[in-house]
Coordinates of C-alpha atoms in Angstrom, one line a residue:
M1 CA 1.5 2.3 -17.8
N2 CA 4.3 3.8 -15.7
L3 CA 4.5 2.9 -11.9
K4 CA 6.7 4.8 -9.7
I5 CA 7.8 3.4 -6.2
D6 CA 10.2 5.6 -4.0
I7 CA 10.7 4.2 -0.5
S8 CA 12.3 5.7 2.4
K9 CA 12.9 4.4 5.9
E10 CA 12.5 6.5 8.7
G11 CA 14.0 4.8 11.7
S12 CA 14.6 0.9 12.4
T13 CA 10.8 0.0 11.6
Q14 CA 9.1 2.8 10.0
T15 CA 8.8 3.1 6.4
L16 CA 7.4 5.4 3.9
V17 CA 6.3 4.3 0.4
A18 CA 4.9 6.8 -2.2
V19 CA 3.3 5.0 -5.3
A20 CA 2.1 6.9 -8.4
G21 CA 0.8 6.0 -11.8
E22 CA -1.6 2.8 -12.5
I23 CA -1.6 -0.6 -10.3
D24 CA -2.7 -2.7 -12.8
A25 CA -1.7 -6.4 -14.2
Y26 CA 1.4 -5.2 -15.9
T27 CA 2.7 -2.9 -13.0
A28 CA 1.6 -5.1 -9.9
P29 CA 4.5 -7.3 -10.2
K30 CA 6.6 -4.4 -9.9
L31 CA 5.1 -3.3 -6.6
R32 CA 4.6 -6.7 -5.3
E33 CA 8.6 -7.1 -5.6
A34 CA 9.3 -3.4 -3.9
L35 CA 6.7 -4.0 -1.0
L36 CA 7.0 -7.6 0.1
P37 CA 10.6 -7.4 1.5
L38 CA 9.3 -4.6 3.5
A39 CA 7.0 -6.7 5.4
D40 CA 9.6 -9.3 6.1
E41 CA 10.8 -7.2 9.2
P42 CA 9.6 -7.7 12.7
N43 CA 7.2 -4.8 13.7
A44 CA 7.4 -2.9 10.5
V45 CA 5.0 0.0 10.1
I46 CA 4.7 0.4 6.2
T47 CA 2.9 3.5 5.3
V48 CA 2.0 3.8 1.5
N49 CA 0.7 6.9 0.2
L50 CA -1.5 6.4 -2.8
Q51 CA -2.2 9.9 -3.6
N52 CA -0.9 9.9 -7.2
V53 CA -2.1 6.6 -7.9
S54 CA -4.3 7.2 -10.6
Y55 CA -6.1 3.6 -11.3
M56 CA -6.1 0.5 -9.5
D57 CA -7.5 -2.9 -10.8
S58 CA -7.8 -6.2 -8.7
T59 CA -4.4 -7.2 -9.4
G60 CA -3.2 -4.1 -7.2
L61 CA -5.8 -4.9 -4.4
G62 CA -4.1 -8.7 -4.3
V63 CA -0.9 -7.0 -4.0
F64 CA -2.0 -5.0 -0.8
V65 CA -3.9 -8.1 0.5
G66 CA -0.6 -10.3 0.5
L67 CA 1.5 -7.6 2.0
L68 CA -1.0 -7.3 4.9
K69 CA -0.7 -10.9 5.4
N70 CA 2.8 -10.7 5.7
V71 CA 2.9 -7.9 7.8
R72 CA 0.8 -9.2 10.3
K73 CA 2.7 -12.5 10.6
N74 CA 6.0 -10.5 11.0
E75 CA 3.7 -8.6 14.1
G76 CA 3.6 -5.3 11.9
Q77 CA 1.4 -2.5 10.5
L78 CA 0.6 -1.7 7.1
I79 CA -1.2 1.8 6.6
L80 CA -2.7 3.4 3.5
V81 CA -2.8 7.1 3.2
E82 CA -4.3 9.9 1.1
L83 CA -6.3 7.5 -1.3
S84 CA -8.4 9.5 -4.0
D85 CA -12.0 9.0 -3.6
R86 CA -12.2 6.5 -6.6
L87 CA -9.9 4.3 -4.6
E88 CA -11.5 4.7 -1.2
R89 CA -14.5 3.4 -2.8
L90 CA -12.9 0.3 -4.5
F91 CA -11.3 -0.4 -0.9
S92 CA -14.8 -0.1 0.8
I93 CA -16.8 -1.9 -1.9
T94 CA -14.5 -4.8 -1.8
G95 CA -14.2 -5.2 1.8
L96 CA -10.8 -4.3 2.5
S97 CA -11.3 -1.0 4.0
D98 CA -12.6 -3.1 7.2
I99 CA -9.0 -5.0 7.3
I100 CA -6.4 -2.6 6.2
D101 CA -5.7 0.9 8.0
I102 CA -6.7 3.5 5.7
S103 CA -6.5 7.3 6.5
S104 CA -7.3 10.0 4.2
K105 CA -4.6 12.2 5.6
S106 CA -0.8 11.6 5.5
E107 CA 0.6 10.9 8.9
G108 CA 4.4 10.7 8.1
G109 CA 4.1 7.2 8.9
V110 CA 4.4 8.1 12.7
Q111 CA 1.2 6.8 14.7

């Protein structure tokens, strides 16, 4: 159950995060620890590429809900890109696709 997280800054407010592996009860704390500090910056735009995420459970969804709350509190933006069909369906059936900006194509973190 490995999870790889690569974070790269693009300017003062843009952050691109590439996640690979499985997001579950074991790996979600590592993801939360990596992402939440990014949301503390005012006007942060955090783009998370989930192309290489093979599995996500409710614990992973909880990480993104918490991240979204913090990002919005600081007037920022959270964008999830390149989700597999399986992950898109997961976000859709839970209703999270209605509140989180999800794009099927990577936009390089720029909007």
